[in-house]
Short mmCIF file of C-alpha atoms in Angstrom, two decimals:
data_model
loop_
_atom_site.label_atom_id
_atom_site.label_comp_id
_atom_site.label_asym_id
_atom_site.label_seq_id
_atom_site.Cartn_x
_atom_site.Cartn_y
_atom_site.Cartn_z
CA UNK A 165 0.00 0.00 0.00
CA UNK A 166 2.65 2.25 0.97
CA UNK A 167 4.76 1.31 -2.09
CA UNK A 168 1.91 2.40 -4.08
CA UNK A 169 0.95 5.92 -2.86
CA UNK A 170 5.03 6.60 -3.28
CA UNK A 171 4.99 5.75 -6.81
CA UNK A 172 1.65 7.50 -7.52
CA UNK A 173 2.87 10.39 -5.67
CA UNK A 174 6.33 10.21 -7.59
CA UNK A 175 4.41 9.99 -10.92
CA UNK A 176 2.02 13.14 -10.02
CA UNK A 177 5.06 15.45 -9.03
CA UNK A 178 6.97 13.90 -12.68
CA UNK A 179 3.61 14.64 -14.60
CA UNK A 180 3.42 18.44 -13.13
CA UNK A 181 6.85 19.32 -13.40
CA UNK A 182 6.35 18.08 -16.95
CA UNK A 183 3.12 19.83 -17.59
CA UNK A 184 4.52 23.06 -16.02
CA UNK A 185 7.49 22.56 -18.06
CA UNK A 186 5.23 22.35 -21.56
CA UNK A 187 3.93 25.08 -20.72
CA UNK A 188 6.79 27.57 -20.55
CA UNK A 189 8.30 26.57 -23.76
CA UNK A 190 5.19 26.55 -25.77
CA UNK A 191 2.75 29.04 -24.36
CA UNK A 192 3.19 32.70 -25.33
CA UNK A 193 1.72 35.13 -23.38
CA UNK A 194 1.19 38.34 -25.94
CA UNK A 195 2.68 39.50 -29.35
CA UNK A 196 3.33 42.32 -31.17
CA UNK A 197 5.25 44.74 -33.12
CA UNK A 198 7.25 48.05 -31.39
CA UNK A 199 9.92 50.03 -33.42
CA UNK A 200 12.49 52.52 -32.01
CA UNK A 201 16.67 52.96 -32.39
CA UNK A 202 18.44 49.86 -31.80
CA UNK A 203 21.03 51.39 -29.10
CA UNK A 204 22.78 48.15 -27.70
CA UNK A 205 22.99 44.20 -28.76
CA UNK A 206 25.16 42.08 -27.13
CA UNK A 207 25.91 38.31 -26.03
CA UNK A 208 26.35 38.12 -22.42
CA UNK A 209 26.59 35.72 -19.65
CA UNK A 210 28.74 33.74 -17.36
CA UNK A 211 26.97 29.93 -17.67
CA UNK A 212 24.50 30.39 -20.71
CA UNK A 213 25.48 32.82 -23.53
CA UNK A 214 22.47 34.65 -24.10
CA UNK A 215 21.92 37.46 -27.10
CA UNK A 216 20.22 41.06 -25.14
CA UNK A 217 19.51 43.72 -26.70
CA UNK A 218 17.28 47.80 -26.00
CA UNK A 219 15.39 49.91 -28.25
CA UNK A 220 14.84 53.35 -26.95
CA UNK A 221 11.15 54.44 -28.09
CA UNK A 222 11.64 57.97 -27.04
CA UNK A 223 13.92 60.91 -27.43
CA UNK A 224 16.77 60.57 -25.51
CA UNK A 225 16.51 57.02 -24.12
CA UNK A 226 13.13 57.76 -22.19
CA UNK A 227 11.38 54.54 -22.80
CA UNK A 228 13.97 51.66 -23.31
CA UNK A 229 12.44 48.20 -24.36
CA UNK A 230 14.34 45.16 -23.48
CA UNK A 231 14.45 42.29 -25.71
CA UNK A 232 15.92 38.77 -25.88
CA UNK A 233 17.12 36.78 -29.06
CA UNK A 234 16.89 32.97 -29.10
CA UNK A 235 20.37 31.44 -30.25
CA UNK A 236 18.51 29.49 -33.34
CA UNK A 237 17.53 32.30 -34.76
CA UNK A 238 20.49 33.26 -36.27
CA UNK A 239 18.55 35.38 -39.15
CA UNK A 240 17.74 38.03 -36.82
CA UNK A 241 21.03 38.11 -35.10
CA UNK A 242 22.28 38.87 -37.89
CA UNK A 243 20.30 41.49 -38.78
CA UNK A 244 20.50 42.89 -35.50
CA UNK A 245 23.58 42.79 -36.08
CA UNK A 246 23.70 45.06 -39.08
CA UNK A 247 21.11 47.75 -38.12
CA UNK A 248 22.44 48.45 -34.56
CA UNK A 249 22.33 52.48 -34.33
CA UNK A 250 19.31 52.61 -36.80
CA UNK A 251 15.90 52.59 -36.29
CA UNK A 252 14.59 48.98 -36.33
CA UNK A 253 10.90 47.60 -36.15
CA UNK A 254 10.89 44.00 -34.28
CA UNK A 255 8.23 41.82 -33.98
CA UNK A 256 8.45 39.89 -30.50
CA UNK A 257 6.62 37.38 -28.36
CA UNK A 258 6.01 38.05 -24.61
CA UNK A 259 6.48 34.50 -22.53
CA UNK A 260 5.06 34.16 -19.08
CA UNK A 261 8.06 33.05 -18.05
CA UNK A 262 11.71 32.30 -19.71
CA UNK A 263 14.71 29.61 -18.91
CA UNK A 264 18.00 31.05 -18.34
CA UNK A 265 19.43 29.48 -21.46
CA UNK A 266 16.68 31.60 -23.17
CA UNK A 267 17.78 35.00 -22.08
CA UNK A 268 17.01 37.47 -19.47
CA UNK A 269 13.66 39.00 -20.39
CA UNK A 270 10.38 37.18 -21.16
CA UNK A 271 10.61 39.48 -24.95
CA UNK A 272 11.84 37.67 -27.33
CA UNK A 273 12.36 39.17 -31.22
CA UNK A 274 11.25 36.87 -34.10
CA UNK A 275 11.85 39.21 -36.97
CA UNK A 276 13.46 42.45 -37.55
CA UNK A 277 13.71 44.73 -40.03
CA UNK A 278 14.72 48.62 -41.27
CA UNK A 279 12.34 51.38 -40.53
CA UNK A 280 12.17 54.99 -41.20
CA UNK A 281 11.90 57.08 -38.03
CA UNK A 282 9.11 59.34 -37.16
CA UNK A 283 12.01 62.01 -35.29
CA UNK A 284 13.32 62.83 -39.00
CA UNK A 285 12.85 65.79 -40.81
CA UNK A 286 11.88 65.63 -44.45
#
């Protein structure tokens, strides 16, 4: 009887770490577009190499958005890459929550491409 209840009870906490695990890779919590100047993208980290980067939406750096990269996609590295200092518009998904082999914010950029900003004069 006892053996039973340790196994069932083993199997429940196996099945919810599982479930809960599911969940944070595959669930997204919002998406969207934002576009601003890409001021910094880097790789950082001591244990997991991670690819960060910050838009600033305002003048002067008022309203920085924070953004992660995942290592696969190596498309928008690269053109991270090549557009930092210009203005950018990024599409992203927001995750409920992130691993730390994922990157340090729950943003993370799926495409990326060259905009023209709104702060220049024609």
């Amino acid at each position: 009887m006892l053996r039973k209840v340790i196994i069932y009870f083993t199997l429940g906490i196996i099945l919810l770490t599982s479930a809960y695990f599911a969940f944070v890779y595959y669930a997204s919590y919002s998406e969207g577009v934002r576009s601003g100047e890409l001021i910094k993208f880097s790789s950082k980290g001591y244990v997991f190499k991670t690819w960060e980067g910050e838009i600033s939406q305002g003048i002067s750096g008022a309203q920085i958005f924070k953004f992660s990269v995942l290592d696969n996609n190596e498309k928008v590295i690269e053109g991270m890459k090549e557009l930092q200092g210009q203005y950018v518009k990024v599409s992203y998904i927001e995750r409920y929550r992130t691993f730390p082999w994922w990157g340090d914010t729950n943003y993370f950029i799926t495409e990326v491409q060259k905009d023209v900003s709104p702060f220049k004069m024609k």
